[in-house]
Amino acid sequence: MKRIQNYAPEGFIALDNSALIYPPTEAVFNANTFRVSMDFSFSIKKAILEQALHDLLYRCSYAKIRLHTGFFWYYLSPNDADPIVHKEGSYPSGRFAFKENNGYLFKVLYSEHRIALECFHALTDGSGAMAYLKLLIERYCHHAGMPQVEFSGGLNYRVRPAKQEFSDPFQHLYDKQIPSYPAISKAYHRKGNGPFDDRVKVISATIATDQIKKRAKQRSLTIGEYLSTVYLYSLQRLQLEEVPNQKQRKPIRLSVPMNLRRIFGYDTMRNFTLFAVVGIEPALGFYEFDEIATEVHLQMAQAQSKKRLLSQIKRNVSGERNPFIRFAPTALKNPLFKLLSDFLGDDQYSGVITNLGYVALPPQLESQVVRCDFHLSPGLLNKISLAVIGYLDRIVVNFNSFYATDTSLERLFCTFLVEDGIQVEIATNREDTR
Amino acid sequence: MAYCVRCGVKLSSGTKTCPLCGTEVQLPPGMEETSSDPLFAKELPPEGTHGITKARKGLIELIIALFAVSEITVGLSLFFSDALAYGFIPLFCIAMATVSLVSIVLAKPRYVHHASWQSLIVALLLLGLDGADFVWSWSLIAVGGIVIFWMYGVFPWSRWAKKHVKGGIALSVLSTVFYLALINLVVSGALTWFLPVAVPTLLALLLGTLLFFLWFSNRKGNRIPIADIVLGSMVVLFSSSAVFDGSLARYQTGAISLRWASSLLVTALVILLFMVAVSLSLRLRRYFTSHNRHD
């Protein structure tokens, strides 16, 4: 086999701009983690997975890193410890225990039929994690003696990594002359019913792609926009019960992470995501579903405008470059970043819906993959997050929630889909249902 | 594969209730479903840690960061002005303020917890300020006062005191006795006025309260009128004041006599007579109260 002339990062590695916020804000109810996984019809062997993980780190040496707390900033440095393959537990996307993982910022998990990759957000975003998972599965299949498997649009094991893979595009795109993106008002946050704890309870809704595509097309929406509309509509109905006085109803907004790789044409494996904020103003009156659909469609189109994105990048990067922030000790910076993450993040939206898009499977694996999943850790303010992934002819919408018993949002969402003529199949890790 | 009759969603095989609405799955008689693989492995259920939240963690870090900055700043300014010898008090005060703020963030959101922690921290602060030279004087009286505040203002709301009412009252009375003895010891160096003045006054106060309590609790009905409580308290306070005045006069002059409290004693006797008369005579009671309340 051809040896790869690889380069390994050395010494001090700075976090990328959007990763800066994750280590200081990391807490029990704000894990800043996500998980991508694939279920197969064959059994998973730990020893083979360890070999595959070794290969993954050999190809992507920039992921062989650990997180440190510096005097001024958190930073990354090469990690010489052996990576660990973990057995999967009952709850995904919990708080990341770095020590139990030998300091790595991602975790490979397995169960009888599943390979999962859980990431701390400071390493990469959803698309980056999916690229890692694809390479891991390719290497697993290789070591398991299966026919050669190659995912489209993934990392090539035999090609030397390009320097761009571990570059921070935000720094390239920063333009001092552009005005900063304005902050927006506080959004509605559900109070929810009953207790909550830090275990992530999942309700997984599996939907046939052709059915949802048909419904979305009728309204000239993409699947992501349709799901965002259903989410907003469900939140509006919950707000209607919680806040009877129309004037007191705060705006309902969703944070929709956008993959900037396609928009700006970068192939980085680090975080390269910004958030589109789409929403409605229920203080003006009740929005019918089609009205929300129109709003979402327009706002998504606006949010994807390069000019607006560059303005957001200017705001984020100029914060990092501000000398007062740059030379403040980490101990002072941490509380400030926590406040910033609330003011510029969680406060401004009522929920998160992240769509990883369609995962194209290689023909050899189409009959072997049983399901794909994507999970995003919820936060303390928005205790439910939605993560969407598509594969073969299905779409999986995972509701990740801290609520122990409250499933009203999930129910409103799924029953709307059923009433709209879409068949929904439900599975869960909640204990009292089986 | 079953469907939820309320939500209309398809449920994975073997599901007993709908995860969305909790409706039980009803299968036709004689039909059984095999369980499909669970969404996640079941053998490793991690417990919820109920740990510290993001906002709390941030606040604590902010407090500790401010503590470090203030200690360094004050320490350096004292050092450069050659006043480091007097540095204990400001540095100690900053440290205790930090502990107080951290305890506000960490303590359970209950009055008893917060008040107890703050009382303890203030007591330690006072002891620390007074005891920089390892000799304690005025702080003992101040700390005793905090203990008395805690006994009367915090302790009655604790679960233990609510469960053991009599024990709680006994502890409060005992703490008062000890506090008075402590004041006497700290101020005079020996028990001088404590036995001849404080003990009789306290006994009069206790005895009066006990008698009124027995009188009121043996009445018909559970409700004690507010007027009775106010008048009874006045009697107890005025007569105890008279005992205090008499015992103080005896301690100072050697002769038992009433000086300023004679009018109080007379007032207490008049109120007591009035209360007894109202209690015994139905006509009087009707005259002073509404017609249908105390029959």
XYZ file of C-alpha atoms in Angstrom:
729
model
C 0.000 0.000 0.000
C 1.219 3.461 -0.831
C 2.432 5.293 2.247
C 0.995 8.710 2.816
C 3.393 11.556 3.324
C 1.536 13.048 6.209
C 2.185 16.064 8.325
C 1.233 16.290 11.960
C 0.394 19.506 13.766
C 2.907 20.553 16.347
C 2.911 22.691 19.459
C 0.249 25.285 19.905
C -2.829 25.091 17.672
C -5.373 27.895 17.965
C -9.078 27.103 18.061
C -11.024 28.258 15.043
C -13.229 31.310 15.484
C -16.525 29.544 15.970
C -14.949 26.934 18.293
C -13.807 29.616 20.753
C -17.205 29.794 22.390
C -17.571 26.052 23.100
C -14.941 25.234 25.788
C -15.867 28.114 28.134
C -19.599 27.508 27.833
C -19.358 23.739 28.231
C -21.456 22.560 31.209
C -23.780 19.751 32.257
C -26.807 21.327 30.598
C -24.773 22.754 27.730
C -22.632 19.873 26.536
C -21.883 21.340 23.076
C -21.654 17.862 21.605
C -23.307 16.009 18.765
C -23.315 12.471 17.469
C -23.508 10.904 14.028
C -24.013 7.191 13.696
C -24.816 4.405 11.251
C -26.530 1.096 11.998
C -25.574 -1.926 9.933
C -27.070 -5.338 9.352
C -23.744 -6.964 10.334
C -22.210 -7.135 13.815
C -19.530 -4.656 14.796
C -16.217 -5.979 16.133
C -14.346 -3.780 18.552
C -10.865 -4.903 17.427
C -11.586 -4.002 13.800
C -13.044 -0.673 14.818
C -9.862 0.112 16.749
C -7.825 -0.542 13.617
C -10.133 1.701 11.625
C -9.815 4.438 14.246
C -6.044 4.141 14.070
C -6.250 4.639 10.292
C -8.561 7.606 10.714
C -6.120 9.356 13.022
C -3.246 8.480 10.714
C -4.967 10.166 7.776
C -6.439 13.032 9.790
C -3.546 13.752 12.140
C -5.070 17.179 12.811
C -7.810 15.391 14.798
C -5.198 13.759 17.039
C -5.340 16.632 19.468
C -6.316 17.545 23.012
C -7.719 20.708 24.542
C -5.739 22.860 26.983
C -6.621 25.878 29.068
C -4.028 28.548 28.359
C -3.543 31.783 30.241
C -5.206 33.839 27.495
C -7.080 31.295 25.359
C -8.027 27.666 25.212
C -5.760 25.967 22.695
C -5.148 22.593 21.101
C -1.987 20.528 21.061
C -1.030 17.122 19.601
C -2.253 14.149 21.615
C 0.018 11.115 21.812
C -2.323 9.016 23.934
C -4.075 5.998 22.428
C -7.633 6.650 21.300
C -10.338 4.597 23.030
C -13.300 2.847 21.454
C -16.280 3.005 23.822
C -19.356 0.847 24.213
C -22.465 2.859 23.499
C -24.654 3.860 26.457
C -28.347 4.622 26.694
C -28.214 8.371 26.172
C -26.425 10.209 23.353
C -24.712 13.608 23.257
C -24.139 14.006 26.953
C -21.389 16.013 28.572
C -18.012 15.072 27.137
C -15.714 13.418 29.684
C -12.319 14.311 28.201
C -10.329 12.383 30.808
C -12.187 9.140 30.130
C -11.401 9.618 26.455
C -7.648 10.203 26.828
C -8.156 13.884 26.042
C -9.528 13.402 22.514
C -12.206 15.764 21.309
C -14.172 13.046 19.597
C -15.300 9.669 20.766
C -15.881 6.508 18.756
C -18.671 4.316 20.110
C -20.021 0.973 19.053
C -22.875 -1.334 19.895
C -24.006 -4.614 18.406
C -24.808 -3.113 14.986
C -23.824 0.539 15.266
C -20.774 2.714 14.763
C -21.134 6.195 16.221
C -18.889 9.207 16.383
C -19.551 11.765 19.099
C -17.808 15.094 18.821
C -17.146 18.027 21.057
C -18.050 21.042 18.947
C -14.618 22.673 19.339
C -13.167 20.047 16.977
C -15.530 20.246 14.036
C -19.152 20.699 12.981
C -21.718 18.142 11.798
C -20.440 17.937 8.229
C -16.856 17.463 9.456
C -17.949 14.727 11.853
C -19.843 12.977 9.074
C -16.689 13.053 6.937
C -14.757 11.433 9.804
C -17.484 8.805 10.243
C -17.485 8.006 6.539
C -13.716 7.473 6.549
C -13.994 5.379 9.714
C -16.590 3.137 8.085
C -14.532 2.872 4.899
C -11.548 1.714 6.942
C -13.733 -0.626 9.009
C -15.040 -2.290 5.864
C -11.477 -2.518 4.545
C -10.179 -4.271 7.692
C -13.283 -6.476 7.919
C -12.446 -7.867 4.492
C -15.514 -6.428 2.815
C -15.477 -5.142 -0.791
C -13.835 -1.762 -1.243
C -16.228 0.962 -0.062
C -15.910 4.629 -0.931
C -18.340 7.356 0.126
C -18.828 10.213 -2.290
C -17.606 13.556 -1.013
C -15.670 12.024 1.872
C -11.999 12.095 2.802
C -9.694 9.978 0.704
C -7.448 7.781 2.835
C -4.789 7.538 0.139
C -4.468 11.229 -0.506
C -2.279 13.471 1.586
C -4.452 15.903 3.567
C -4.597 19.370 2.095
C -3.539 22.199 4.374
C -6.972 23.709 3.908
C -8.496 20.811 5.840
C -7.269 22.281 9.114
C -7.444 25.945 8.231
C -9.839 28.441 9.784
C -11.748 30.033 6.871
C -13.348 32.606 9.169
C -10.000 34.363 9.455
C -9.671 34.474 5.624
C -13.160 35.848 5.178
C -12.858 38.552 7.827
C -13.228 42.005 6.332
C -12.660 44.963 8.606
C -14.723 47.317 6.432
C -17.993 45.404 6.695
C -20.360 46.554 9.454
C -21.093 44.043 12.215
C -24.298 42.051 12.152
C -26.852 43.636 14.500
C -28.013 41.801 17.625
C -31.711 40.937 17.826
C -34.228 40.907 20.659
C -34.898 38.025 23.040
C -37.038 35.207 21.742
C -39.700 33.053 23.360
C -38.452 30.153 25.469
C -40.681 27.309 26.473
C -41.125 26.770 30.169
C -42.059 23.133 29.638
C -43.822 20.874 32.093
C -42.426 18.548 34.697
C -38.885 17.789 35.759
C -35.782 17.661 33.603
C -32.327 16.144 34.015
C -29.101 16.043 32.044
C -29.757 12.714 30.319
C -30.621 13.311 26.675
C -33.944 11.624 25.960
C -34.467 10.918 22.293
C -37.648 10.546 20.303
C -36.729 9.521 16.808
C -39.213 10.095 13.989
C -38.532 8.262 10.725
C -40.270 9.698 7.684
C -40.451 8.530 4.059
C -38.511 11.042 1.928
C -40.878 10.963 -1.057
C -43.921 11.775 1.122
C -42.331 14.764 2.832
C -40.755 15.957 -0.405
C -44.197 15.974 -2.056
C -45.732 18.018 0.789
C -42.811 20.452 0.822
C -42.924 20.885 -2.956
C -46.632 21.740 -2.821
C -45.634 24.775 -0.765
C -42.470 25.521 -2.789
C -40.256 24.659 0.173
C -37.197 22.509 0.647
C -37.440 19.641 3.143
C -35.385 21.613 5.686
C -37.660 24.645 5.312
C -40.767 22.455 5.644
C -39.478 20.890 8.872
C -38.522 24.347 10.237
C -42.051 25.536 9.431
C -43.609 22.596 11.280
C -41.305 23.287 14.246
C -42.290 26.981 14.340
C -45.969 26.104 13.996
C -45.729 23.625 16.909
C -43.903 26.174 19.077
C -46.532 28.780 18.238
C -49.309 26.455 19.436
C -47.425 25.811 22.674
C -46.892 29.547 23.182
C -50.599 30.121 22.607
C -51.350 27.971 25.680
C -48.476 29.334 27.789
C -48.962 33.053 27.055
C -52.685 33.878 26.707
C -52.085 37.626 26.256
C -51.229 38.227 22.588
C -49.254 41.408 23.274
C -46.912 39.570 25.647
C -45.955 36.910 23.122
C -42.288 37.139 22.296
C -40.995 36.312 18.804
C -40.486 32.631 18.059
C -37.211 32.067 16.257
C -35.264 29.023 15.196
C -31.553 28.724 14.835
C -30.747 26.795 11.661
C -27.036 25.991 11.261
C -25.851 26.441 7.683
C -22.936 24.596 6.157
C -20.771 27.371 4.696
C -18.517 24.997 2.760
C -20.825 25.000 -0.246
C -21.451 28.744 -0.069
C -17.832 29.866 0.219
C -16.151 26.838 -1.375
C -13.813 25.810 1.460
C -12.987 22.198 2.265
C -12.081 22.606 5.896
C -12.541 19.907 8.526
C -12.919 22.437 11.317
C -16.053 24.360 12.266
C -17.406 26.267 9.325
C -20.993 26.928 10.223
C -23.128 29.978 10.877
C -26.703 30.144 12.054
C -29.649 31.362 10.037
C -32.285 32.721 12.386
C -35.803 32.307 11.021
C -38.894 33.249 12.956
C -42.318 34.776 13.355
C -43.849 37.498 15.557
C -46.891 35.964 17.284
C -47.609 39.320 18.988
C -49.009 40.386 15.603
C -51.518 37.528 15.567
C -51.807 33.826 14.887
C -49.795 32.633 11.890
C -51.359 29.995 9.663
C -49.027 27.251 8.478
C -48.745 28.669 4.962
C -47.918 32.123 6.329
C -45.069 30.629 8.359
C -43.920 28.713 5.290
C -43.672 31.971 3.309
C -41.751 33.672 6.124
C -39.335 30.763 6.512
C -38.705 30.524 2.775
C -37.927 34.239 2.494
C -35.832 34.411 5.648
C -33.783 31.352 4.684
C -33.048 32.875 1.295
C -32.002 36.119 2.969
C -29.845 34.348 5.547
C -27.889 32.557 2.832
C -26.871 35.827 1.225
C -23.069 36.027 1.189
C -23.168 39.668 2.290
C -25.119 38.917 5.431
C -22.912 35.931 6.202
C -19.774 38.053 5.827
C -21.302 40.576 8.202
C -21.863 37.829 10.782
C -18.293 36.625 10.295
C -17.076 40.211 10.808
C -18.982 40.399 14.112
C -17.610 37.078 15.371
C -14.001 37.533 14.285
C -13.747 41.182 15.343
C -14.759 40.060 18.843
C -11.860 37.623 18.868
C -9.453 40.284 17.570
C -10.479 42.962 20.023
C -7.317 43.700 22.081
C -9.285 43.870 25.351
C -10.608 40.379 24.766
C -7.379 39.067 23.289
C -5.227 40.013 26.271
C -7.755 39.278 29.013
C -6.915 36.157 31.041
C -9.016 33.064 30.364
C -10.456 33.205 33.880
C -12.006 36.594 33.053
C -12.842 35.657 29.497
C -14.827 32.555 30.456
C -17.700 34.308 32.245
C -17.795 36.928 29.517
C -18.084 34.253 26.834
C -20.833 32.534 28.801
C -22.811 35.757 28.838
C -22.068 36.362 25.157
C -23.194 32.864 24.246
C -26.511 33.615 25.943
C -26.983 37.146 24.560
C -25.904 36.395 20.991
C -26.997 32.777 20.976
C -29.498 30.972 23.158
C -31.467 34.103 24.134
C -32.208 34.979 20.533
C -33.903 31.786 19.459
C -36.542 29.393 20.769
C -35.143 26.194 19.316
C -32.471 24.633 17.119
C -33.039 22.551 14.025
C -29.916 21.253 12.351
C -30.077 19.433 9.059
C -27.087 17.383 8.007
C -28.669 16.747 4.634
C -28.715 13.558 2.598
C -25.965 11.011 3.204
C -25.219 9.276 -0.077
C -24.260 5.668 0.623
C -21.937 3.676 -1.615
C -23.829 0.979 -3.560
C -22.076 -1.820 -1.618
C -23.476 -0.496 1.652
C -27.021 0.353 0.562
C -28.346 -3.030 1.596
C -26.205 -3.113 4.737
C -27.108 0.220 6.342
C -30.211 -0.082 8.507
C -30.401 3.513 9.676
C -28.410 6.731 10.111
C -28.756 9.067 13.051
C -27.747 12.539 14.024
C -28.097 13.863 17.584
C -27.415 17.330 18.926
C -27.103 18.107 22.637
C -29.848 20.432 23.893
C -29.172 23.448 26.134
C -30.533 24.739 29.409
C -32.592 27.512 27.802
C -33.786 25.503 24.812
C -34.206 22.068 26.280
C -35.137 20.382 23.012
C -33.025 20.292 19.870
C -33.917 18.784 16.514
C -31.375 17.030 14.342
C -32.290 15.856 10.852
C -30.471 13.451 8.562
C -31.491 11.758 5.334
C -30.330 8.448 3.874
C -31.663 6.038 1.246
C -35.406 6.789 1.064
C -35.820 7.943 4.664
C -35.391 11.010 6.792
C -34.744 10.725 10.514
C -35.749 13.610 12.775
C -34.283 13.174 16.252
C -35.793 15.191 19.105
C -33.137 15.411 21.831
C -34.663 16.590 25.066
C -33.771 17.170 28.723
C -37.430 16.900 29.787
C -38.152 13.745 31.757
C -41.834 13.489 30.843
C -42.854 16.463 28.701
C -43.244 15.375 25.068
C -45.817 17.956 24.002
C -43.590 19.574 21.363
C -42.658 16.218 19.845
C -46.322 15.227 19.790
C -47.480 18.436 18.114
C -44.701 18.121 15.535
C -45.388 14.476 14.688
C -49.180 14.735 14.710
C -48.957 17.685 12.316
C -46.946 15.528 9.926
C -49.481 12.695 10.266
C -52.376 15.105 9.636
C -50.512 16.381 6.572
C -50.545 12.833 5.186
C -46.987 11.817 6.086
C -46.383 8.494 7.777
C -44.185 8.842 10.877
C -42.529 5.961 12.700
C -41.497 6.610 16.289
C -38.719 5.038 18.369
C -37.342 6.251 21.682
C -34.852 5.645 24.469
C -37.342 6.826 27.098
C -37.552 4.100 29.720
C -41.284 3.932 30.392
C -42.442 2.986 26.916
C -41.145 -0.543 26.501
C -46.057 -2.913 14.007
C -48.689 -0.925 15.937
C -50.078 2.581 15.518
C -50.978 5.018 18.291
C -54.747 5.525 18.228
C -54.377 9.139 19.453
C -51.364 10.438 17.548
C -51.614 8.290 14.426
C -47.869 7.562 14.431
C -46.388 4.158 13.740
C -44.649 2.673 16.787
C -41.615 0.434 16.700
C -42.275 -3.242 17.433
C -42.720 -4.224 21.059
C -43.605 -0.715 22.252
C -46.034 -0.836 25.170
C -47.082 2.831 25.210
C -46.854 5.682 22.714
C -43.759 7.802 23.568
C -45.610 10.949 22.471
C -48.871 10.733 24.433
C -48.481 7.727 26.744
C -51.493 5.892 25.294
C -51.264 2.140 25.817
C -50.867 0.007 22.716
C -53.890 -2.264 22.224
C -53.179 -5.349 20.136
C -55.958 -7.669 18.893
C -56.533 -10.597 21.310
C -54.101 -13.439 20.810
C -51.640 -11.298 18.836
C -48.122 -10.819 20.174
C -45.359 -8.596 18.880
C -41.676 -9.347 19.007
C -39.548 -6.541 20.390
C -37.371 -4.737 17.874
C -33.872 -3.594 18.801
C -33.972 -0.671 21.239
C -32.836 2.729 19.974
C -29.870 2.617 22.347
C -28.204 -0.118 24.367
C -29.915 -0.706 27.684
C -27.095 -2.170 29.765
C -25.276 1.073 30.482
C -27.746 3.525 31.979
C -25.759 6.503 33.232
C -27.342 8.396 36.077
C -28.249 12.036 35.683
C -25.629 14.050 37.537
C -27.843 17.043 38.370
C -24.635 19.008 38.282
C -23.820 22.637 38.186
C -25.383 24.604 35.350
C -23.693 26.836 32.816
C -24.929 30.075 34.330
C -23.928 29.053 37.875
C -20.525 27.872 36.719
C -20.023 31.175 34.939
C -20.997 33.182 37.994
C -18.663 31.219 40.251
C -15.794 31.649 37.829
C -16.525 35.362 37.615
C -16.563 35.692 41.406
C -13.315 33.753 41.782
C -11.665 35.765 38.994
C -12.709 39.034 40.653
C -11.459 37.679 43.998
C -8.045 36.877 42.544
C -7.770 40.260 40.816
C -8.846 42.199 43.939
C -6.530 40.246 46.252
C -3.557 40.807 43.952
C -4.382 44.499 43.451
C -4.907 45.224 47.146
C -1.905 43.100 48.126
C 0.386 44.888 45.668
C -0.851 48.358 46.633
C -0.254 47.574 50.312
C 3.163 46.162 49.501
C 4.255 49.232 47.546
C 2.957 51.612 50.215
C 4.824 49.663 52.933
C 1.566 48.842 54.697
C 1.564 45.094 54.212
C 1.565 44.641 58.008
C -2.001 46.008 58.006
C -3.007 43.890 55.061
C -4.789 41.120 56.932
C -8.110 42.913 57.392
C -8.722 44.032 53.759
C -7.475 40.734 52.311
C -9.536 38.694 54.769
C -12.643 40.803 54.060
C -12.288 40.217 50.304
C -11.874 36.471 50.885
C -14.969 36.281 53.084
C -17.000 38.374 50.611
C -16.015 35.859 47.914
C -17.036 32.913 50.107
C -20.331 34.665 50.816
C -21.057 35.260 47.108
C -20.077 31.708 46.161
C -22.340 30.324 48.883
C -25.202 32.437 47.506
C -24.716 30.804 44.120
C -24.201 27.277 45.441
C -26.644 26.998 48.358
C -29.997 25.347 47.812
C -32.646 27.974 47.085
C -34.227 27.767 50.549
C -34.344 30.487 53.189
C -32.899 28.203 55.889
C -29.881 27.236 53.764
C -29.045 30.758 52.625
C -29.589 32.365 56.032
C -27.538 29.644 57.780
C -24.596 29.983 55.396
C -24.609 33.753 55.552
C -24.844 33.703 59.388
C -21.903 31.314 59.551
C -19.835 33.419 57.136
C -20.573 36.683 58.991
C -19.682 34.984 62.299
C -16.373 33.744 60.846
C -15.674 37.204 59.423
C -16.209 38.853 62.811
C -14.120 36.235 64.616
C -11.392 36.667 62.015
C -11.374 40.456 62.261
C -11.246 40.363 66.055
C -8.857 37.450 66.317
C -6.031 38.614 64.067
C -3.862 38.596 67.228
C -5.427 35.326 68.462
C -7.280 37.154 71.257
C -11.041 37.329 70.971
C -13.164 39.889 72.866
C -15.995 41.894 71.271
C -16.500 39.388 68.482
C -17.761 36.802 70.990
C -20.728 39.032 71.848
C -21.391 39.785 68.169
C -21.173 36.099 67.214
C -23.491 35.239 70.131
C -25.948 37.773 68.696
C -25.747 36.038 65.316
C -26.402 32.693 67.027
C -29.469 34.186 68.732
C -30.667 35.617 65.393
C -30.221 32.162 63.874
C -32.040 30.455 66.767
C -35.074 32.747 66.531
C -35.015 33.853 62.892
C -33.843 30.794 60.977
C -33.981 27.650 63.102
C -37.818 27.611 63.563
C -38.159 27.203 59.756
C -35.876 24.163 59.643
C -37.359 20.698 59.155
C -36.033 19.485 62.523
C -37.615 22.360 64.448
C -40.934 21.851 62.669
C -40.860 18.189 63.628
C -39.708 18.705 67.243
C -41.452 21.884 68.381
C -40.824 21.428 72.120
C -37.162 20.581 71.596
C -36.801 23.646 69.380
C -38.291 25.942 72.018
C -36.054 24.430 74.713
C -32.967 24.955 72.539
C -33.929 28.580 71.845
C -34.430 29.306 75.554
C -31.169 27.602 76.483
C -29.270 29.551 73.831
C -30.684 32.809 75.217
C -29.557 31.868 78.742
C -26.081 31.029 77.494
C -25.877 34.231 75.478
C -26.708 36.356 78.511
C -24.131 34.462 80.580
C -21.569 34.981 77.791
C -22.193 38.741 77.700
C -21.758 38.872 81.450
C -18.536 36.867 81.283
C -17.014 38.885 78.421
C -17.936 42.301 79.849
C -17.294 41.707 83.569
C -14.948 38.741 83.507
C -17.235 36.764 85.882
C -20.918 35.930 86.349
C -21.988 39.057 88.256
C -25.476 40.227 87.255
C -26.397 37.053 85.392
C -27.674 35.023 88.385
C -29.390 37.774 90.438
C -30.895 39.744 87.485
C -31.008 37.803 84.208
C -32.134 34.428 85.564
C -35.181 35.749 87.554
C -36.247 37.905 84.571
C -35.998 34.990 82.200
C -37.862 32.721 84.625
C -40.654 35.307 84.935
C -40.842 35.564 81.149
C -40.967 31.801 80.732
C -43.447 31.226 83.541
C -45.771 33.951 82.251
C -45.650 32.593 78.694
C -46.248 29.049 79.933
C -49.254 30.039 82.084
C -50.872 31.980 79.281
C -50.179 29.155 76.857
C -51.868 26.661 79.192
C -54.781 29.003 79.771
C -55.373 29.629 76.058
C -54.804 26.061 74.952
C -57.392 24.711 77.456
C -60.126 26.909 76.065
C -62.947 25.601 73.895
C -62.125 25.739 70.202
C -58.718 26.064 68.595
C -58.871 29.690 67.671
C -57.143 32.166 70.027
C -58.342 35.743 69.410
C -55.625 38.200 68.417
C -56.763 40.573 71.176
C -56.025 37.862 73.749
C -52.548 37.268 72.281
C -51.739 40.996 72.324
C -53.075 41.538 75.838
C -51.417 38.345 77.148
C -48.060 39.386 75.655
C -48.392 42.791 77.306
C -49.048 41.179 80.679
C -46.052 38.862 80.349
C -43.719 41.628 79.168
C -44.819 44.175 81.767
C -44.630 41.725 84.676
C -41.217 40.449 83.519
C -40.047 44.059 83.324
C -41.211 44.515 86.897
C -39.235 41.426 87.947
C -36.199 42.798 86.074
C -36.564 46.170 87.786
C -36.960 44.574 91.227
C -34.026 42.198 90.844
C -31.833 44.969 89.406
C -32.646 47.216 92.357
C -31.797 44.369 94.708
C -28.513 43.736 92.891
C -27.544 47.420 92.978
C -28.888 48.553 96.366
C -29.512 45.338 98.294
C -33.234 46.134 98.871
C -36.183 44.811 96.857
C -38.121 47.766 95.441
C -39.735 48.800 92.186
C -38.500 52.005 90.557
C -39.556 52.710 86.979
C -41.572 49.457 86.517
C -44.280 50.005 89.174
C -46.640 51.603 86.645
C -45.983 48.679 84.262
C -46.862 46.167 86.972
C -50.100 48.013 87.742
C -50.958 48.094 84.013
C -50.224 44.362 83.740
C -52.507 43.636 86.723
C -55.313 45.748 85.255
C -55.049 44.001 81.886
C -54.960 40.610 83.597
C -58.046 41.431 85.658
C -59.822 42.594 82.535
C -58.918 39.364 80.717
C -60.069 37.200 83.620
C -63.325 39.167 83.904
C -64.006 38.893 80.155
C -63.227 35.225 80.301
C -65.574 34.568 83.233
C -68.507 36.827 82.412
C -70.570 36.109 79.320
C -72.176 39.542 79.511
C -68.828 41.329 79.497
C -67.597 39.141 76.701
C -70.671 39.971 74.617
C -70.145 43.644 75.356
C -66.552 43.630 74.083
C -66.874 41.143 71.273
C -69.294 40.467 68.444
C -72.394 38.496 69.491
C -71.836 35.146 67.913
C -68.114 34.556 68.146
C -67.292 33.373 71.636
C -70.372 31.515 72.843
